[in-house]
Amino acid sequence: MELTLDILSFVLMTTGGAFVLIGGIGALRLPNVYTRLHAASLTDTMASILIIAGIMLQAGFSLAAIKLLAILIFLLLTGPTASYAIANAALLSGLDPQCDGSTVGAADGDDESGEELRS
Amino acid sequence: MIEVVFGVFLLTLLVITAVAVVRTENLFVAVMLMSIFSLLMAANFFILDAADVALTEAAIGAGITTVIFLGALALTAQREKRSPNGRFATLGVISVLAALMIWATFDKPRLGDPDAPVHQHVAPWYLEQTPELMGIPNVVTAVLGSFRGYDTLGEVFVVFAACIGVLFVLSAGQGLDRGLFAPDPESEGLRHHLIPKVVGRLLVPFIVLFGLYVQFHGEYGPGGGFQAGAIIATGVILYALLEGEASALNALPRSVLLGMVVGGALLYTGVGVAGMLLGGNFLDYSVLMSDPVIGQQVGIVLIEAGVGITVCGSLLSIFHAFAAREAR
Amino acid sequence: MLDNAIYLVVSIAILVTMGLAMARAILGPTVYDRVLAANVFGTKTVLLLSVIAFLYGRPDFLDLALTYALINFVGILAVLQFFQSRSRTEAKEAKD
């Protein structure tokens, strides 16, 4: 029983770690803000569920497990909300979500591009 | 060993962030990088086992600093002005100072060395006496609240003075037609954004509840008045973002906030004076109750409440001062 | 020992991701990339703190992760409010 739990949590946490890494690579490598947001937010949710479930199996039934559950619930609520806010802020400022074949689309350039695009 | 590797990695990221903050001329970017800086700082404190400090950094850095920076940014230009003069002189001064500081670290004891002078002085006495004198497990709270009560009183008055100063400076300008809640501070906010509205409304009570938990659990775990005040202020700021600033001011008017700033500091001082009236020294809580241990606990709870009230009131007053620049 | 190893693996994965997010925050190119990087950093910090709390056997320090999980998104919402009010102000100025 103990061993089964250990193996299960091992699997959960490794998968979670893989998701975290995939999200990080996606956030670095994808061509524009919206695609990067997509990679980061989706893997964030999945990785949080997997990793925290894995730790909860290790923690057993204790106060720590309840706190972890609370952390998970709040992460699941706030993460997508933050992603929504970022996407909306980018959209409000006139950043074009369409990627027109050229790799970086409207977002190319340096810091100013965000400001110039707002007009 | 693991601690060292983690610590070095996080500190490297910290240095990179700091350099990036200095290098960028876009102030908005600097604000975002500062929030990353704060996260790294908290993680570092955590790895060094300083949970109370880490919690303070988290409570302040996670929400409030970003919001207040953005409020200030909405009032100014978004780019830093270039100042070409004296760059080399600055570089010289900084490098000399940096060299001095690095040289000074050679005299420092090893990280976590139990024989370091700082661990030989009063720290062992605090660790020994806290369970006996106060009966609370968190020595940090005991030191902050009781043994070094004077220092914490000083900090509360620093917060108080800073708040008054910010309010004075910001009330000097005339009403501007910008700011975080421009152009119409009455009606807006994120009210028509469905997802933040629903989630935020759900979370505001939990944030305030968690703040109260941190406030009153400070004797048993990481936490205390300062962190709790910041967390509760974050909850109210979230409400202001969701419902527009006017609604937040309806719920907690400026006069109430100022009353909190003053009242918290007064509560702290009052506990000290009560100790004097009951025949002890200033900020000696043992005389507050017939049992000195219970007296210490009551005193710590009361002064922590004072700290929390002052911090919460100050942060919210500063937030409103930045966010609401309507003509008065 | 086995569970320590697994905590270690996960925390290294999270730390590497923090490095990647840091690269995104510094490279930009738009300001939203940096907001995004800060957000990724925030959630990764929550996970890292939870994992490390167990790696060190200090589950009572989870309060810190809970703080971040609760209030990290307030800053991001303020970013949305910032851009919303600015685009409104500009629209209003353009109309006048």
Tab-separated table of C-alpha atoms in Angstrom, chain B residues 6-325:
chain	number	residue	atom	x	y	z
B	6	PHE	CA	19.202	26.281	-4.915
B	7	GLY	CA	20.318	29.425	-3.177
B	8	VAL	CA	23.088	30.110	-5.682
B	9	PHE	CA	20.729	29.521	-8.610
B	10	LEU	CA	18.044	31.818	-7.205
B	11	LEU	CA	20.590	34.492	-6.302
B	12	THR	CA	21.990	34.350	-9.842
B	13	LEU	CA	18.516	34.906	-11.248
B	14	LEU	CA	18.110	37.715	-8.706
B	15	VAL	CA	21.241	39.463	-9.948
B	16	ILE	CA	20.166	39.056	-13.585
B	17	THR	CA	16.773	40.566	-12.759
B	18	ALA	CA	18.355	43.459	-10.892
B	19	VAL	CA	20.646	44.233	-13.830
B	20	ALA	CA	17.681	44.047	-16.215
B	21	VAL	CA	15.669	46.430	-14.010
B	22	VAL	CA	18.504	48.928	-14.094
B	23	ARG	CA	19.084	48.516	-17.822
B	24	THR	CA	15.524	48.947	-19.050
B	25	GLU	CA	14.194	52.398	-19.780
B	26	ASN	CA	10.591	51.332	-20.041
B	27	LEU	CA	9.220	51.811	-16.543
B	28	PHE	CA	6.371	49.366	-17.050
B	29	VAL	CA	8.902	46.655	-17.833
B	30	ALA	CA	10.804	47.654	-14.709
B	31	VAL	CA	7.633	47.200	-12.622
B	32	MET	CA	7.103	43.703	-14.005
B	33	LEU	CA	10.724	42.765	-13.430
B	34	MET	CA	10.465	44.075	-9.873
B	35	SER	CA	7.595	41.702	-9.206
B	36	ILE	CA	9.802	38.832	-10.394
B	37	PHE	CA	12.571	40.187	-8.167
B	38	SER	CA	10.258	40.056	-5.170
B	39	LEU	CA	9.218	36.469	-5.921
B	40	LEU	CA	12.863	35.422	-6.116
B	41	MET	CA	13.612	37.240	-2.889
B	42	ALA	CA	10.805	35.446	-1.068
B	43	ALA	CA	11.951	32.062	-2.386
B	44	ASN	CA	15.460	32.865	-1.185
B	45	PHE	CA	14.317	33.818	2.303
B	46	PHE	CA	12.309	30.630	2.382
B	47	ILE	CA	15.337	28.497	1.505
B	48	LEU	CA	17.263	30.247	4.291
B	49	ASP	CA	14.474	29.158	6.683
B	50	ALA	CA	13.346	32.741	7.370
B	51	ALA	CA	9.652	32.036	6.964
B	52	ASP	CA	8.468	35.221	8.688
B	53	VAL	CA	10.546	37.464	6.433
B	54	ALA	CA	9.548	35.459	3.365
B	55	LEU	CA	5.893	35.873	4.283
B	56	THR	CA	6.369	39.638	4.621
B	57	GLU	CA	7.992	39.812	1.203
B	58	ALA	CA	5.186	37.695	-0.231
B	59	ALA	CA	2.407	39.762	1.318
B	60	ILE	CA	3.903	43.048	0.144
B	61	GLY	CA	5.491	42.009	-3.136
B	62	ALA	CA	2.806	39.755	-4.585
B	63	GLY	CA	0.059	42.304	-4.986
B	64	ILE	CA	0.477	45.662	-3.363
B	65	THR	CA	3.779	46.929	-4.760
B	66	THR	CA	2.742	46.114	-8.323
B	67	VAL	CA	-0.586	47.871	-7.870
B	68	ILE	CA	0.957	50.965	-6.288
B	69	PHE	CA	3.743	51.104	-8.904
B	70	LEU	CA	1.146	50.889	-11.670
B	71	GLY	CA	-0.898	53.595	-9.956
B	72	ALA	CA	2.163	55.830	-9.926
B	73	LEU	CA	2.999	54.888	-13.509
B	74	ALA	CA	-0.468	55.908	-14.648
B	75	LEU	CA	0.333	59.401	-13.379
B	76	THR	CA	3.695	59.782	-15.110
B	77	ALA	CA	5.392	59.100	-18.407
B	78	GLN	CA	6.202	55.543	-19.256
B	79	ARG	CA	9.839	56.021	-20.149
B	80	GLU	CA	12.751	56.893	-17.994
B	81	LYS	CA	14.530	60.131	-18.914
B	82	ARG	CA	18.072	59.640	-20.057
B	83	SER	CA	20.621	61.487	-17.995
B	84	PRO	CA	23.913	61.345	-19.866
B	85	ASN	CA	25.922	63.385	-17.374
B	86	GLY	CA	28.141	61.803	-14.807
B	87	ARG	CA	27.781	58.218	-15.926
B	88	PHE	CA	31.456	57.461	-15.488
B	89	ALA	CA	31.640	59.173	-12.111
B	90	THR	CA	28.683	57.041	-10.987
B	91	LEU	CA	30.344	53.930	-12.306
B	92	GLY	CA	33.510	54.779	-10.397
B	93	VAL	CA	31.738	55.387	-7.109
B	94	ILE	CA	29.680	52.232	-7.460
B	95	SER	CA	32.657	50.033	-8.303
B	96	VAL	CA	34.652	51.352	-5.351
B	97	LEU	CA	31.702	50.713	-3.038
B	98	ALA	CA	31.136	47.256	-4.493
B	99	ALA	CA	34.816	46.386	-4.065
B	100	LEU	CA	34.660	47.559	-0.446
B	101	MET	CA	31.584	45.467	0.249
B	102	ILE	CA	33.073	42.366	-1.360
B	103	TRP	CA	36.239	42.897	0.658
B	104	ALA	CA	34.150	43.212	3.815
B	105	THR	CA	32.493	39.845	3.169
B	106	PHE	CA	35.858	38.092	3.664
B	107	ASP	CA	35.510	38.801	7.375
B	108	LYS	CA	32.018	37.389	7.523
B	109	PRO	CA	31.434	34.093	9.307
B	110	ARG	CA	30.409	31.128	7.169
B	111	LEU	CA	26.708	30.928	6.259
B	112	GLY	CA	24.853	29.307	9.159
B	113	ASP	CA	27.951	29.067	11.357
B	114	PRO	CA	26.731	28.387	14.932
B	115	ASP	CA	29.830	30.094	16.362
B	116	ALA	CA	29.131	33.374	14.557
B	117	PRO	CA	29.049	36.351	16.953
B	118	VAL	CA	25.406	37.059	16.208
B	119	HIS	CA	24.437	33.629	17.546
B	120	GLN	CA	26.474	34.091	20.714
B	121	HIS	CA	25.012	37.350	21.935
B	122	VAL	CA	21.357	37.474	23.023
B	123	ALA	CA	19.915	34.930	20.586
B	124	PRO	CA	20.465	31.874	22.850
B	125	TRP	CA	18.821	33.720	25.715
B	126	TYR	CA	15.775	34.528	23.548
B	127	LEU	CA	15.518	30.914	22.416
B	128	GLU	CA	15.771	29.671	25.995
B	129	GLN	CA	13.475	32.159	27.675
B	130	THR	CA	10.656	32.416	25.130
B	131	PRO	CA	8.839	29.203	26.120
B	132	GLU	CA	9.234	30.049	29.797
B	133	LEU	CA	8.293	33.726	29.716
B	134	MET	CA	5.676	33.711	26.996
B	135	GLY	CA	4.712	30.150	26.217
B	136	ILE	CA	4.498	30.708	22.453
B	137	PRO	CA	6.331	28.595	19.896
B	138	ASN	CA	7.304	31.295	17.363
B	139	VAL	CA	10.417	32.974	18.759
B	140	VAL	CA	10.429	35.537	15.934
B	141	THR	CA	7.093	36.909	17.109
B	142	ALA	CA	8.299	36.885	20.707
B	143	VAL	CA	11.404	38.875	19.777
B	144	LEU	CA	9.519	41.341	17.581
B	145	GLY	CA	6.550	41.813	19.851
B	146	SER	CA	8.005	41.716	23.317
B	147	PHE	CA	11.790	41.503	23.683
B	148	ARG	CA	12.361	44.139	21.023
B	149	GLY	CA	9.017	45.878	21.423
B	150	TYR	CA	10.665	49.288	21.167
B	151	ASP	CA	12.034	48.527	17.702
B	152	THR	CA	8.666	47.394	16.450
B	153	LEU	CA	7.028	50.480	17.926
B	154	GLY	CA	9.575	52.516	15.989
B	155	GLU	CA	8.692	50.620	12.808
B	156	VAL	CA	5.007	51.318	13.290
B	157	PHE	CA	5.753	55.001	13.581
B	158	VAL	CA	7.954	54.836	10.476
B	159	VAL	CA	4.993	53.367	8.564
B	160	PHE	CA	2.763	56.048	10.067
B	161	ALA	CA	5.158	58.857	9.097
B	162	ALA	CA	5.657	57.426	5.596
B	163	CYS	CA	1.912	57.297	5.054
B	164	ILE	CA	1.447	60.899	6.208
B	165	GLY	CA	4.346	61.975	3.990
B	166	VAL	CA	2.945	60.277	0.882
B	167	LEU	CA	-0.490	61.769	1.507
B	168	PHE	CA	1.011	65.248	1.872
B	169	VAL	CA	3.089	64.998	-1.284
B	170	LEU	CA	0.249	63.634	-3.370
B	171	SER	CA	-2.362	66.075	-2.130
B	172	ALA	CA	-0.133	68.973	-3.210
B	173	GLY	CA	-0.807	68.479	-6.920
B	174	GLN	CA	-4.063	69.506	-8.489
B	175	GLY	CA	-6.478	66.923	-9.864
B	176	LEU	CA	-5.117	65.250	-12.971
B	177	ASP	CA	-7.184	63.641	-15.647
B	178	ARG	CA	-5.331	60.362	-15.489
B	179	GLY	CA	-4.491	57.675	-12.996
B	180	LEU	CA	-5.275	54.014	-12.558
B	181	PHE	CA	-9.029	54.591	-12.572
B	182	ALA	CA	-9.245	57.343	-15.192
B	183	PRO	CA	-11.232	58.604	-16.990
B	184	ASP	CA	-14.295	57.997	-14.841
B	185	PRO	CA	-13.418	56.754	-11.373
B	186	GLU	CA	-17.030	56.366	-10.282
B	187	SER	CA	-18.289	53.696	-12.566
B	188	GLU	CA	-15.365	51.727	-13.905
B	189	GLY	CA	-13.169	49.013	-12.652
B	190	LEU	CA	-13.182	45.562	-14.140
B	191	ARG	CA	-16.910	45.261	-13.660
B	192	HIS	CA	-17.738	44.179	-17.176
B	193	HIS	CA	-14.991	41.568	-17.315
B	194	LEU	CA	-16.983	38.510	-16.324
B	195	ILE	CA	-14.197	36.128	-15.326
B	196	PRO	CA	-12.224	38.457	-13.024
B	197	LYS	CA	-15.489	39.688	-11.542
B	198	VAL	CA	-16.748	36.244	-10.582
B	199	VAL	CA	-13.413	34.882	-9.394
B	200	GLY	CA	-12.460	38.071	-7.597
B	201	ARG	CA	-15.746	38.368	-5.734
B	202	LEU	CA	-15.327	34.776	-4.665
B	203	LEU	CA	-11.774	35.339	-3.447
B	204	VAL	CA	-12.056	38.660	-1.585
B	205	PRO	CA	-13.550	37.073	1.562
B	206	PHE	CA	-10.962	34.296	1.505
B	207	ILE	CA	-8.115	36.779	1.244
B	208	VAL	CA	-9.430	38.775	4.202
B	209	LEU	CA	-10.017	35.565	6.166
B	210	PHE	CA	-6.502	34.392	5.410
B	211	GLY	CA	-5.220	37.786	6.536
B	212	LEU	CA	-6.990	37.353	9.865
B	213	TYR	CA	-5.519	33.854	10.151
B	214	VAL	CA	-2.019	35.238	9.589
B	215	GLN	CA	-2.732	37.975	12.118
B	216	PHE	CA	-3.830	35.718	14.939
B	217	HIS	CA	-1.696	32.700	14.070
B	218	GLY	CA	1.504	34.740	14.234
B	219	GLU	CA	2.398	33.370	17.651
B	220	TYR	CA	2.299	29.791	16.389
B	221	GLY	CA	3.576	29.972	12.828
B	222	PRO	CA	4.992	32.451	10.371
B	223	GLY	CA	2.952	35.612	10.362
B	224	GLY	CA	2.020	38.634	12.388
B	225	GLY	CA	0.520	42.066	12.168
B	226	PHE	CA	2.576	43.458	9.335
B	227	GLN	CA	1.923	40.582	6.943
B	228	ALA	CA	-1.739	40.407	7.904
B	229	GLY	CA	-2.239	44.135	7.350
B	230	ALA	CA	-0.726	43.854	3.872
B	231	ILE	CA	-2.823	40.802	2.957
B	232	ILE	CA	-6.086	42.406	4.102
B	233	ALA	CA	-5.170	45.586	2.221
B	234	THR	CA	-4.615	43.436	-0.882
B	235	GLY	CA	-8.113	42.024	-0.471
B	236	VAL	CA	-9.609	45.517	-0.352
B	237	ILE	CA	-7.501	46.613	-3.335
B	238	LEU	CA	-8.799	43.612	-5.274
B	239	TYR	CA	-12.311	44.793	-4.448
B	240	ALA	CA	-11.413	48.290	-5.654
B	241	LEU	CA	-10.060	46.895	-8.927
B	242	LEU	CA	-13.195	44.864	-9.512
B	243	GLU	CA	-15.884	47.318	-8.521
B	244	GLY	CA	-14.228	50.635	-9.198
B	245	GLU	CA	-12.460	52.771	-6.707
B	246	ALA	CA	-15.561	54.616	-5.534
B	247	SER	CA	-17.155	51.408	-4.218
B	248	ALA	CA	-14.060	50.615	-2.174
B	249	LEU	CA	-14.118	54.135	-0.771
B	250	ASN	CA	-17.791	53.692	0.084
B	251	ALA	CA	-16.988	50.557	2.027
B	252	LEU	CA	-13.935	52.054	3.733
B	253	PRO	CA	-13.959	55.870	3.522
B	254	ARG	CA	-10.775	57.886	3.729
B	255	SER	CA	-11.581	59.059	7.241
B	256	VAL	CA	-11.851	55.462	8.445
B	257	LEU	CA	-8.527	54.629	6.817
B	258	LEU	CA	-6.816	57.572	8.469
B	259	GLY	CA	-8.428	56.558	11.734
B	260	MET	CA	-6.930	53.103	11.283
B	261	VAL	CA	-3.468	54.561	10.652
B	262	VAL	CA	-3.641	56.628	13.821
B	263	GLY	CA	-5.608	54.120	15.878
B	264	GLY	CA	-3.194	51.251	15.338
B	265	ALA	CA	-0.216	53.316	16.429
B	266	LEU	CA	-2.221	54.571	19.422
B	267	LEU	CA	-3.239	51.040	20.378
B	268	TYR	CA	0.400	49.977	20.403
B	269	THR	CA	1.482	52.953	22.488
B	270	GLY	CA	-1.570	52.530	24.721
B	271	VAL	CA	-0.544	48.973	25.584
B	272	GLY	CA	2.875	50.315	26.537
B	273	VAL	CA	1.399	53.073	28.696
B	274	ALA	CA	-1.023	50.617	30.324
B	275	GLY	CA	2.006	48.572	31.357
B	276	MET	CA	3.470	51.683	32.971
B	277	LEU	CA	0.238	52.524	34.779
B	278	LEU	CA	0.060	48.994	36.156
B	279	GLY	CA	3.501	49.373	37.649
B	280	GLY	CA	5.787	47.855	35.029
B	281	ASN	CA	8.077	49.385	32.437
B	282	PHE	CA	6.940	50.847	29.125
B	283	LEU	CA	5.977	47.930	26.838
B	284	ASP	CA	6.365	45.416	29.673
B	285	TYR	CA	3.323	43.174	29.181
B	286	SER	CA	3.866	40.899	32.168
B	287	VAL	CA	1.883	43.210	34.430
B	288	LEU	CA	-1.189	43.336	32.158
B	289	MET	CA	-2.660	40.174	33.687
B	290	SER	CA	-2.220	38.490	37.016
B	291	ASP	CA	-0.290	35.676	35.332
B	292	PRO	CA	2.798	37.196	33.654
B	293	VAL	CA	2.854	34.578	30.852
B	294	ILE	CA	-0.779	35.270	29.944
B	295	GLY	CA	0.005	38.985	30.246
B	296	GLN	CA	2.795	38.636	27.693
B	297	GLN	CA	0.501	36.781	25.314
B	298	VAL	CA	-2.268	39.374	25.650
B	299	GLY	CA	0.244	42.160	25.130
B	300	ILE	CA	1.659	40.540	21.985
B	301	VAL	CA	-1.799	39.930	20.514
B	302	LEU	CA	-2.767	43.555	21.194
B	303	ILE	CA	0.348	45.142	19.734
B	304	GLU	CA	0.229	42.832	16.706
B	305	ALA	CA	-3.332	44.006	16.161
B	306	GLY	CA	-2.085	47.595	16.370
B	307	VAL	CA	0.633	46.901	13.797
B	308	GLY	CA	-1.859	45.209	11.481
B	309	ILE	CA	-4.379	48.035	11.694
B	310	THR	CA	-1.768	50.709	11.015
B	311	VAL	CA	-0.200	48.844	8.088
B	312	CYS	CA	-3.557	48.049	6.494
B	313	GLY	CA	-4.752	51.656	6.866
B	314	SER	CA	-1.498	53.102	5.524
B	315	LEU	CA	-1.318	50.868	2.473
B	316	LEU	CA	-4.936	51.558	1.559
B	317	SER	CA	-4.545	55.315	2.084
B	318	ILE	CA	-1.483	55.313	-0.171
B	319	PHE	CA	-3.299	53.218	-2.768
B	320	HIS	CA	-6.237	55.622	-2.838
B	321	ALA	CA	-3.926	58.612	-2.917
B	322	PHE	CA	-2.279	57.235	-6.061
B	323	ALA	CA	-5.345	55.828	-7.719
B	324	ALA	CA	-7.822	58.651	-7.184
B	325	ARG	CA	-6.672	61.928	-8.533
